[in-house]
PDB file of C-alpha atoms in Angstrom:
ATOM      1  CA  UNK A   1      10.447  16.411  13.408  1.00  0.00           C
ATOM      2  CA  UNK A   2      13.807  14.600  13.185  1.00  0.00           C
ATOM      3  CA  UNK A   3      15.764  13.019  10.608  1.00  0.00           C
ATOM      4  CA  UNK A   4      18.150   9.893  12.171  1.00  0.00           C
ATOM      5  CA  UNK A   5      20.934   8.295   9.719  1.00  0.00           C
ATOM      6  CA  UNK A   6      21.590   4.638  10.347  1.00  0.00           C
ATOM      7  CA  UNK A   7      24.416   3.659   8.257  1.00  0.00           C
ATOM      8  CA  UNK A   8      23.751  -0.344   8.506  1.00  0.00           C
ATOM      9  CA  UNK A   9      26.994  -2.981   9.130  1.00  0.00           C
ATOM     10  CA  UNK A  10      27.374  -6.125   9.777  1.00  0.00           C
ATOM     11  CA  UNK A  11      25.731  -7.500  12.634  1.00  0.00           C
ATOM     12  CA  UNK A  12      24.230  -9.070  15.065  1.00  0.00           C
ATOM     13  CA  UNK A  13      26.230  -6.965  18.065  1.00  0.00           C
ATOM     14  CA  UNK A  14      29.508  -5.523  16.962  1.00  0.00           C
ATOM     15  CA  UNK A  15      29.521  -7.721  14.283  1.00  0.00           C
ATOM     16  CA  UNK A  16      31.341  -6.269  10.943  1.00  0.00           C
ATOM     17  CA  UNK A  17      32.002  -2.819  12.340  1.00  0.00           C
ATOM     18  CA  UNK A  18      32.938  -1.371   8.761  1.00  0.00           C
ATOM     19  CA  UNK A  19      31.670  -3.525   6.261  1.00  0.00           C
ATOM     20  CA  UNK A  20      28.277  -3.692   4.698  1.00  0.00           C
ATOM     21  CA  UNK A  21      24.742  -5.180   5.480  1.00  0.00           C
ATOM     22  CA  UNK A  22      21.079  -4.443   5.422  1.00  0.00           C
ATOM     23  CA  UNK A  23      20.102  -5.731   8.815  1.00  0.00           C
ATOM     24  CA  UNK A  24      17.967  -2.573  10.150  1.00  0.00           C
ATOM     25  CA  UNK A  25      15.084  -2.569   7.879  1.00  0.00           C
ATOM     26  CA  UNK A  26      12.454  -4.002  10.199  1.00  0.00           C
ATOM     27  CA  UNK A  27      14.437  -2.088  13.229  1.00  0.00           C
ATOM     28  CA  UNK A  28      13.955   1.054  11.641  1.00  0.00           C
ATOM     29  CA  UNK A  29      10.399   0.503  11.035  1.00  0.00           C
ATOM     30  CA  UNK A  30       9.245  -1.440  14.470  1.00  0.00           C
ATOM     31  CA  UNK A  31      12.257  -0.595  16.654  1.00  0.00           C
ATOM     32  CA  UNK A  32       9.559   0.949  18.934  1.00  0.00           C
ATOM     33  CA  UNK A  33       6.273  -0.357  20.632  1.00  0.00           C
ATOM     34  CA  UNK A  34       2.867   0.494  20.221  1.00  0.00           C
ATOM     35  CA  UNK A  35       1.156   1.341  16.693  1.00  0.00           C
ATOM     36  CA  UNK A  36       2.801   4.118  14.625  1.00  0.00           C
ATOM     37  CA  UNK A  37       3.908   4.895  11.247  1.00  0.00           C
ATOM     38  CA  UNK A  38       7.348   6.196  10.373  1.00  0.00           C
ATOM     39  CA  UNK A  39       9.301   7.351   6.861  1.00  0.00           C
ATOM     40  CA  UNK A  40      12.203   5.931   5.706  1.00  0.00           C
ATOM     41  CA  UNK A  41      14.401   6.346   2.767  1.00  0.00           C
ATOM     42  CA  UNK A  42      17.382   4.363   1.264  1.00  0.00           C
ATOM     43  CA  UNK A  43      19.546   5.984  -1.689  1.00  0.00           C
ATOM     44  CA  UNK A  44      22.001   4.105  -3.750  1.00  0.00           C
ATOM     45  CA  UNK A  45      24.162   6.645  -4.675  1.00  0.00           C
ATOM     46  CA  UNK A  46      26.309   9.687  -3.153  1.00  0.00           C
ATOM     47  CA  UNK A  47      23.893  12.267  -5.488  1.00  0.00           C
ATOM     48  CA  UNK A  48      20.550  10.601  -4.552  1.00  0.00           C
ATOM     49  CA  UNK A  49      22.031  10.657  -0.665  1.00  0.00           C
ATOM     50  CA  UNK A  50      22.341  14.620  -1.142  1.00  0.00           C
ATOM     51  CA  UNK A  51      18.871  14.889  -3.128  1.00  0.00           C
ATOM     52  CA  UNK A  52      17.097  12.209  -0.873  1.00  0.00           C
ATOM     53  CA  UNK A  53      18.115  14.024   2.686  1.00  0.00           C
ATOM     54  CA  UNK A  54      16.476  17.127   1.357  1.00  0.00           C
ATOM     55  CA  UNK A  55      13.226  15.143   0.940  1.00  0.00           C
ATOM     56  CA  UNK A  56      13.789  13.699   4.431  1.00  0.00           C
ATOM     57  CA  UNK A  57      13.942  17.084   6.132  1.00  0.00           C
ATOM     58  CA  UNK A  58      11.115  18.230   3.940  1.00  0.00           C
ATOM     59  CA  UNK A  59       9.099  15.043   5.001  1.00  0.00           C
ATOM     60  CA  UNK A  60       9.579  15.511   8.675  1.00  0.00           C
ATOM     61  CA  UNK A  61       8.755  19.158   8.803  1.00  0.00           C
ATOM     62  CA  UNK A  62       5.443  18.339   6.496  1.00  0.00           C
ATOM     63  CA  UNK A  63       4.303  15.185   8.446  1.00  0.00           C
ATOM     64  CA  UNK A  64       5.423  16.011  11.674  1.00  0.00           C
ATOM     65  CA  UNK A  65       7.051  12.487  11.722  1.00  0.00           C
ATOM     66  CA  UNK A  66      10.795  11.095  12.502  1.00  0.00           C
ATOM     67  CA  UNK A  67      12.285   9.941   8.997  1.00  0.00           C
ATOM     68  CA  UNK A  68      14.733   7.062   9.477  1.00  0.00           C
ATOM     69  CA  UNK A  69      17.246   7.889   6.814  1.00  0.00           C
ATOM     70  CA  UNK A  70      18.915   4.430   5.888  1.00  0.00           C
ATOM     71  CA  UNK A  71      22.562   4.310   4.269  1.00  0.00           C
ATOM     72  CA  UNK A  72      24.945   0.933   4.124  1.00  0.00           C
ATOM     73  CA  UNK A  73      28.680   0.572   4.969  1.00  0.00           C
ATOM     74  CA  UNK A  74      29.262   1.070   1.205  1.00  0.00           C
ATOM     75  CA  UNK A  75      27.671   4.329   0.901  1.00  0.00           C
ATOM     76  CA  UNK A  76      28.821   5.625   3.866  1.00  0.00           C
ATOM     77  CA  UNK A  77      32.406   5.278   2.600  1.00  0.00           C
ATOM     78  CA  UNK A  78      31.843   6.142  -0.984  1.00  0.00           C
ATOM     79  CA  UNK A  79      33.084   8.964  -3.042  1.00  0.00           C
ATOM     80  CA  UNK A  80      31.223  10.149  -5.725  1.00  0.00           C
ATOM     81  CA  UNK A  81      30.840  13.669  -8.070  1.00  0.00           C
ATOM     82  CA  UNK A  82      27.258  14.941  -7.104  1.00  0.00           C
ATOM     83  CA  UNK A  83      25.539  17.965  -8.581  1.00  0.00           C
ATOM     84  CA  UNK A  84      24.635  20.761  -5.886  1.00  0.00           C
ATOM     85  CA  UNK A  85      21.586  22.999  -7.150  1.00  0.00           C
ATOM     86  CA  UNK A  86      21.192  26.551  -6.324  1.00  0.00           C
ATOM     87  CA  UNK A  87      19.947  27.205  -3.181  1.00  0.00           C
ATOM     88  CA  UNK A  88      16.866  29.297  -4.358  1.00  0.00           C
ATOM     89  CA  UNK A  89      15.861  26.142  -6.567  1.00  0.00           C
ATOM     90  CA  UNK A  90      15.570  23.703  -3.706  1.00  0.00           C
ATOM     91  CA  UNK A  91      12.303  23.216  -2.017  1.00  0.00           C
ATOM     92  CA  UNK A  92      12.250  23.652   1.583  1.00  0.00           C
ATOM     93  CA  UNK A  93       9.060  22.773   3.498  1.00  0.00           C
ATOM     94  CA  UNK A  94       7.728  24.903   6.484  1.00  0.00           C
ATOM     95  CA  UNK A  95       6.005  23.170   9.115  1.00  0.00           C
ATOM     96  CA  UNK A  96       2.530  23.943   9.589  1.00  0.00           C
ATOM     97  CA  UNK A  97       2.151  27.116  11.875  1.00  0.00           C
ATOM     98  CA  UNK A  98      -0.813  27.530  14.406  1.00  0.00           C
ATOM     99  CA  UNK A  99      -3.630  29.639  12.889  1.00  0.00           C
ATOM    100  CA  UNK A 100      -4.976  30.557  16.277  1.00  0.00           C
ATOM    101  CA  UNK A 101      -3.359  33.076  18.866  1.00  0.00           C
ATOM    102  CA  UNK A 102      -1.852  31.484  22.034  1.00  0.00           C
ATOM    103  CA  UNK A 103      -4.059  30.641  24.440  1.00  0.00           C
ATOM    104  CA  UNK A 104      -6.697  29.593  21.841  1.00  0.00           C
ATOM    105  CA  UNK A 105      -4.538  27.293  19.932  1.00  0.00           C
ATOM    106  CA  UNK A 106      -4.886  23.290  21.072  1.00  0.00           C
ATOM    107  CA  UNK A 107      -1.618  22.360  19.797  1.00  0.00           C
ATOM    108  CA  UNK A 108      -2.575  18.936  19.006  1.00  0.00           C
ATOM    109  CA  UNK A 109      -5.608  19.464  17.254  1.00  0.00           C
ATOM    110  CA  UNK A 110      -5.539  18.779  13.847  1.00  0.00           C
ATOM    111  CA  UNK A 111      -7.776  19.297  10.891  1.00  0.00           C
ATOM    112  CA  UNK A 112      -8.377  16.567   7.540  1.00  0.00           C
ATOM    113  CA  UNK A 113      -4.792  16.265   6.900  1.00  0.00           C
ATOM    114  CA  UNK A 114      -4.391  14.875  10.400  1.00  0.00           C
ATOM    115  CA  UNK A 115      -1.414  16.548  11.004  1.00  0.00           C
ATOM    116  CA  UNK A 116      -1.060  19.355  14.086  1.00  0.00           C
ATOM    117  CA  UNK A 117       0.204  22.591  13.506  1.00  0.00           C
ATOM    118  CA  UNK A 118       3.604  22.969  15.583  1.00  0.00           C
ATOM    119  CA  UNK A 119       4.910  26.730  16.871  1.00  0.00           C
ATOM    120  CA  UNK A 120       8.288  27.676  16.898  1.00  0.00           C
ATOM    121  CA  UNK A 121       9.876  28.149  20.382  1.00  0.00           C
ATOM    122  CA  UNK A 122       9.504  31.640  21.309  1.00  0.00           C
ATOM    123  CA  UNK A 123       6.027  32.200  19.331  1.00  0.00           C
ATOM    124  CA  UNK A 124       4.708  32.476  22.733  1.00  0.00           C
ATOM    125  CA  UNK A 125       2.273  29.701  22.561  1.00  0.00           C
ATOM    126  CA  UNK A 126       2.356  26.977  25.606  1.00  0.00           C
ATOM    127  CA  UNK A 127       3.135  23.530  24.728  1.00  0.00           C
ATOM    128  CA  UNK A 128       2.753  20.439  27.251  1.00  0.00           C
ATOM    129  CA  UNK A 129       4.471  17.510  25.600  1.00  0.00           C
ATOM    130  CA  UNK A 130       3.788  14.013  27.426  1.00  0.00           C
ATOM    131  CA  UNK A 131       4.749  10.553  26.397  1.00  0.00           C
ATOM    132  CA  UNK A 132       1.391   9.522  27.849  1.00  0.00           C
ATOM    133  CA  UNK A 133      -1.604   8.988  26.073  1.00  0.00           C
ATOM    134  CA  UNK A 134      -3.214  12.643  25.819  1.00  0.00           C
ATOM    135  CA  UNK A 135      -5.622  15.143  24.420  1.00  0.00           C
ATOM    136  CA  UNK A 136      -5.299  17.910  21.993  1.00  0.00           C
ATOM    137  CA  UNK A 137      -3.984  19.844  24.638  1.00  0.00           C
ATOM    138  CA  UNK A 138      -1.518  17.800  25.437  1.00  0.00           C
ATOM    139  CA  UNK A 139      -2.753  16.789  28.590  1.00  0.00           C
ATOM    140  CA  UNK A 140      -2.483  13.138  30.000  1.00  0.00           C
ATOM    141  CA  UNK A 141      -5.933  11.475  29.488  1.00  0.00           C
ATOM    142  CA  UNK A 142      -5.935   7.850  30.120  1.00  0.00           C
ATOM    143  CA  UNK A 143      -8.897   6.902  28.318  1.00  0.00           C
ATOM    144  CA  UNK A 144      -9.786   4.306  25.601  1.00  0.00           C
ATOM    145  CA  UNK A 145     -11.231   7.502  23.857  1.00  0.00           C
ATOM    146  CA  UNK A 146      -8.298   9.022  24.076  1.00  0.00           C
ATOM    147  CA  UNK A 147      -6.042   6.324  23.169  1.00  0.00           C
ATOM    148  CA  UNK A 148      -8.199   5.501  20.093  1.00  0.00           C
ATOM    149  CA  UNK A 149      -8.293   8.600  18.753  1.00  0.00           C
ATOM    150  CA  UNK A 150      -4.439   9.348  19.024  1.00  0.00           C
ATOM    151  CA  UNK A 151      -3.413   6.411  17.515  1.00  0.00           C
ATOM    152  CA  UNK A 152      -5.074   6.373  14.788  1.00  0.00           C
ATOM    153  CA  UNK A 153      -4.326   9.740  13.904  1.00  0.00           C
ATOM    154  CA  UNK A 154      -0.676   8.850  14.228  1.00  0.00           C
ATOM    155  CA  UNK A 155      -0.968   6.114  11.928  1.00  0.00           C
ATOM    156  CA  UNK A 156      -3.414   7.906   9.413  1.00  0.00           C
ATOM    157  CA  UNK A 157      -1.516  11.106   8.929  1.00  0.00           C
ATOM    158  CA  UNK A 158       1.253   8.704   6.966  1.00  0.00           C
ATOM    159  CA  UNK A 159      -1.100   6.198   5.233  1.00  0.00           C
ATOM    160  CA  UNK A 160      -3.507   9.030   4.220  1.00  0.00           C
ATOM    161  CA  UNK A 161      -0.515  10.492   2.360  1.00  0.00           C
ATOM    162  CA  UNK A 162       1.339   7.455   1.629  1.00  0.00           C
ATOM    163  CA  UNK A 163       1.300   7.559  -2.329  1.00  0.00           C
ATOM    164  CA  UNK A 164       2.903  11.058  -2.351  1.00  0.00           C
ATOM    165  CA  UNK A 165       5.701   9.652  -0.050  1.00  0.00           C
ATOM    166  CA  UNK A 166       6.698   6.672  -2.279  1.00  0.00           C
ATOM    167  CA  UNK A 167       9.594   6.706  -4.299  1.00  0.00           C
ATOM    168  CA  UNK A 168      10.434   3.721  -6.457  1.00  0.00           C
ATOM    169  CA  UNK A 169      12.720   3.250  -9.207  1.00  0.00           C
ATOM    170  CA  UNK A 170      11.369   0.590 -11.979  1.00  0.00           C
ATOM    171  CA  UNK A 171      13.915  -0.529 -14.438  1.00  0.00           C
ATOM    172  CA  UNK A 172      13.131  -2.595 -17.506  1.00  0.00           C
ATOM    173  CA  UNK A 173       9.969  -3.843 -15.510  1.00  0.00           C
ATOM    174  CA  UNK A 174       7.430  -2.802 -18.223  1.00  0.00           C
ATOM    175  CA  UNK A 175       7.743  -6.494 -20.021  1.00  0.00           C
ATOM    176  CA  UNK A 176       9.609  -8.409 -17.338  1.00  0.00           C
ATOM    177  CA  UNK A 177       8.532 -11.952 -16.361  1.00  0.00           C
ATOM    178  CA  UNK A 178      10.993 -11.758 -13.398  1.00  0.00           C
ATOM    179  CA  UNK A 179      11.510  -8.583 -11.124  1.00  0.00           C
ATOM    180  CA  UNK A 180      14.580  -8.284  -8.858  1.00  0.00           C
ATOM    181  CA  UNK A 181      13.737  -6.193  -5.627  1.00  0.00           C
ATOM    182  CA  UNK A 182      17.170  -4.513  -4.372  1.00  0.00           C
ATOM    183  CA  UNK A 183      17.640  -1.762  -2.240  1.00  0.00           C
ATOM    184  CA  UNK A 184      20.597   0.551  -1.736  1.00  0.00           C
ATOM    185  CA  UNK A 185      23.932   0.132  -2.915  1.00  0.00           C
ATOM    186  CA  UNK A 186      23.118  -3.866  -3.945  1.00  0.00           C
ATOM    187  CA  UNK A 187      20.682  -2.308  -6.541  1.00  0.00           C
ATOM    188  CA  UNK A 188      23.432  -0.993  -8.469  1.00  0.00           C
ATOM    189  CA  UNK A 189      24.997  -4.514  -9.185  1.00  0.00           C
ATOM    190  CA  UNK A 190      21.320  -5.747  -9.942  1.00  0.00           C
ATOM    191  CA  UNK A 191      20.971  -3.205 -12.812  1.00  0.00           C
ATOM    192  CA  UNK A 192      24.082  -4.591 -14.266  1.00  0.00           C
ATOM    193  CA  UNK A 193      22.699  -8.357 -13.913  1.00  0.00           C
ATOM    194  CA  UNK A 194      19.292  -7.327 -15.423  1.00  0.00           C
ATOM    195  CA  UNK A 195      20.907  -5.818 -18.534  1.00  0.00           C
ATOM    196  CA  UNK A 196      23.077  -9.214 -18.810  1.00  0.00           C
ATOM    197  CA  UNK A 197      20.011 -11.158 -18.465  1.00  0.00           C
ATOM    198  CA  UNK A 198      18.301  -9.380 -21.235  1.00  0.00           C
ATOM    199  CA  UNK A 199      21.133 -10.154 -23.468  1.00  0.00           C
ATOM    200  CA  UNK A 200      20.454 -13.825 -22.763  1.00  0.00           C
ATOM    201  CA  UNK A 201      16.966 -13.341 -23.551  1.00  0.00           C
ATOM    202  CA  UNK A 202      15.540 -13.333 -19.940  1.00  0.00           C
ATOM    203  CA  UNK A 203      12.865 -10.782 -19.347  1.00  0.00           C
ATOM    204  CA  UNK A 204      14.084  -9.434 -15.966  1.00  0.00           C
ATOM    205  CA  UNK A 205      13.610  -6.043 -14.173  1.00  0.00           C
ATOM    206  CA  UNK A 206      14.584  -4.243 -11.193  1.00  0.00           C
ATOM    207  CA  UNK A 207      12.176  -2.767  -8.692  1.00  0.00           C
ATOM    208  CA  UNK A 208      14.031  -0.528  -6.341  1.00  0.00           C
ATOM    209  CA  UNK A 209      12.268   0.742  -3.305  1.00  0.00           C
ATOM    210  CA  UNK A 210      13.505   3.984  -2.496  1.00  0.00           C
ATOM    211  CA  UNK A 211      10.694   4.566   0.094  1.00  0.00           C
ATOM    212  CA  UNK A 212      11.346   1.746   2.669  1.00  0.00           C
ATOM    213  CA  UNK A 213       8.781   2.760   4.969  1.00  0.00           C
ATOM    214  CA  UNK A 214       5.607   3.334   4.263  1.00  0.00           C
ATOM    215  CA  UNK A 215       6.195   0.141   2.037  1.00  0.00           C
ATOM    216  CA  UNK A 216       5.192   1.241  -1.471  1.00  0.00           C
ATOM    217  CA  UNK A 217       2.978  -2.276  -1.826  1.00  0.00           C
ATOM    218  CA  UNK A 218       0.976  -1.009  -4.900  1.00  0.00           C
ATOM    219  CA  UNK A 219       4.081  -1.650  -6.955  1.00  0.00           C
ATOM    220  CA  UNK A 220       4.604  -5.009  -6.079  1.00  0.00           C
ATOM    221  CA  UNK A 221       0.712  -5.443  -6.508  1.00  0.00           C
ATOM    222  CA  UNK A 222       1.151  -4.037 -10.056  1.00  0.00           C
ATOM    223  CA  UNK A 223       3.130  -6.658 -11.659  1.00  0.00           C
ATOM    224  CA  UNK A 224       1.795 -10.435 -11.937  1.00  0.00           C
ATOM    225  CA  UNK A 225       5.553 -11.818 -12.169  1.00  0.00           C
ATOM    226  CA  UNK A 226       7.993 -13.945 -10.121  1.00  0.00           C
ATOM    227  CA  UNK A 227      10.036 -11.861  -7.496  1.00  0.00           C
ATOM    228  CA  UNK A 228      13.475 -12.249  -6.520  1.00  0.00           C
ATOM    229  CA  UNK A 229      14.292 -10.700  -3.155  1.00  0.00           C
ATOM    230  CA  UNK A 230      18.047  -9.681  -3.118  1.00  0.00           C
ATOM    231  CA  UNK A 231      19.259  -8.315   0.421  1.00  0.00           C
ATOM    232  CA  UNK A 232      22.346  -8.083   2.454  1.00  0.00           C
ATOM    233  CA  UNK A 233      20.604 -10.036   5.031  1.00  0.00           C
ATOM    234  CA  UNK A 234      18.839 -13.208   5.769  1.00  0.00           C
ATOM    235  CA  UNK A 235      15.536 -11.979   4.607  1.00  0.00           C
ATOM    236  CA  UNK A 236      13.573  -9.073   5.758  1.00  0.00           C
ATOM    237  CA  UNK A 237      12.036  -6.791   2.808  1.00  0.00           C
ATOM    238  CA  UNK A 238      11.344 -10.768   1.323  1.00  0.00           C
ATOM    239  CA  UNK A 239       8.617 -11.179   3.958  1.00  0.00           C
ATOM    240  CA  UNK A 240       7.213  -7.721   3.075  1.00  0.00           C
ATOM    241  CA  UNK A 241       7.230  -9.014  -0.861  1.00  0.00           C
ATOM    242  CA  UNK A 242       5.692 -12.111  -0.091  1.00  0.00           C
ATOM    243  CA  UNK A 243       2.836 -10.492   1.390  1.00  0.00           C
ATOM    244  CA  UNK A 244       1.875  -8.619  -1.389  1.00  0.00           C
ATOM    245  CA  UNK A 245       3.041 -10.813  -4.370  1.00  0.00           C
ATOM    246  CA  UNK A 246       0.703 -13.108  -6.126  1.00  0.00           C
ATOM    247  CA  UNK A 247       3.119 -15.232  -7.777  1.00  0.00           C
ATOM    248  CA  UNK A 248       6.660 -16.909  -6.467  1.00  0.00           C
ATOM    249  CA  UNK A 249       9.039 -14.938  -4.565  1.00  0.00           C
ATOM    250  CA  UNK A 250      12.355 -16.313  -4.084  1.00  0.00           C
ATOM    251  CA  UNK A 251      14.819 -15.029  -1.082  1.00  0.00           C
ATOM    252  CA  UNK A 252      18.239 -14.457  -2.451  1.00  0.00           C
ATOM    253  CA  UNK A 253      19.835 -13.555   1.021  1.00  0.00           C
ATOM    254  CA  UNK A 254      23.964 -12.615   1.230  1.00  0.00           C
ATOM    255  CA  UNK A 255      25.933 -12.004   4.501  1.00  0.00           C
ATOM    256  CA  UNK A 256      29.484 -11.637   5.207  1.00  0.00           C
ATOM    257  CA  UNK A 257      29.874  -7.963   4.548  1.00  0.00           C
ATOM    258  CA  UNK A 258      29.768  -8.006   0.659  1.00  0.00           C
ATOM    259  CA  UNK A 259      27.455  -7.039  -1.792  1.00  0.00           C
ATOM    260  CA  UNK A 260      26.018  -9.576  -4.523  1.00  0.00           C
ATOM    261  CA  UNK A 261      27.916  -9.440  -7.249  1.00  0.00           C
ATOM    262  CA  UNK A 262      26.166  -9.088 -10.965  1.00  0.00           C
ATOM    263  CA  UNK A 263      27.348 -13.172 -11.577  1.00  0.00           C
ATOM    264  CA  UNK A 264      25.189 -13.965  -8.451  1.00  0.00           C
ATOM    265  CA  UNK A 265      22.260 -12.074  -9.812  1.00  0.00           C
ATOM    266  CA  UNK A 266      22.733 -13.213 -13.046  1.00  0.00           C
ATOM    267  CA  UNK A 267      22.866 -17.145 -11.878  1.00  0.00           C
ATOM    268  CA  UNK A 268      19.547 -16.873 -10.094  1.00  0.00           C
ATOM    269  CA  UNK A 269      17.952 -15.154 -13.032  1.00  0.00           C
ATOM    270  CA  UNK A 270      18.899 -17.855 -15.213  1.00  0.00           C
ATOM    271  CA  UNK A 271      16.478 -19.902 -13.639  1.00  0.00           C
ATOM    272  CA  UNK A 272      13.677 -18.163 -15.163  1.00  0.00           C
ATOM    273  CA  UNK A 273      14.611 -18.517 -18.532  1.00  0.00           C
ATOM    274  CA  UNK A 274      11.834 -19.669 -20.848  1.00  0.00           C
TER     275      UNK A 274
END
């Protein structure tokens, strides 16, 4: 279990070191080779950053998986008041512990939830860790059967629980004709634009994936509407939305180290006025 924070900045290469971008969505998901699943969260405020960080560590412990915590340069430099709850009110997930004594427990043996137990260092369990395809004991086993078993479990332990992992904000989407998909600090401008569009008679809404991976695709499938995907890049989540949307999906990209303005979003929404 590990939580990795990635505060996205302008790219490629050194790019715009202190300015905002959203160029790492796909890197977070596909940055390594092979078939696997990760969990990735992306807040839109300092308060949500605090709250989600607690969820990130809990998810890493619960699912025994790396969690990629995405920020952007705007959030990383932002100061806002936050509420810190009493410590005894904060959920703290403990990783699954072995149920058998040392010598009997197979460290990578999982039950129906597909998540193996994980002892603490010093508990007396012998652990063999390998980057090679391995069996339930942790020993390398380079067979098609072992590879199939391992890769299937690594993927399904997240997919099986994905609806518990998904976090999404739906803002004024109930009767929307067009929905803007936006993430992180960029979504703050979209809320303002959605309110302005409503005042002009445009039935607009905001769908904000907070869980980026596994992508909450059922929320896209739930709406038979047109989508605008507003990203501070040249189109990444746009391709994922296209995969699941029934209707038109428009990309509204922006580069240059700046967020979309509410006026830019509103201008795009006006094309959908009936």
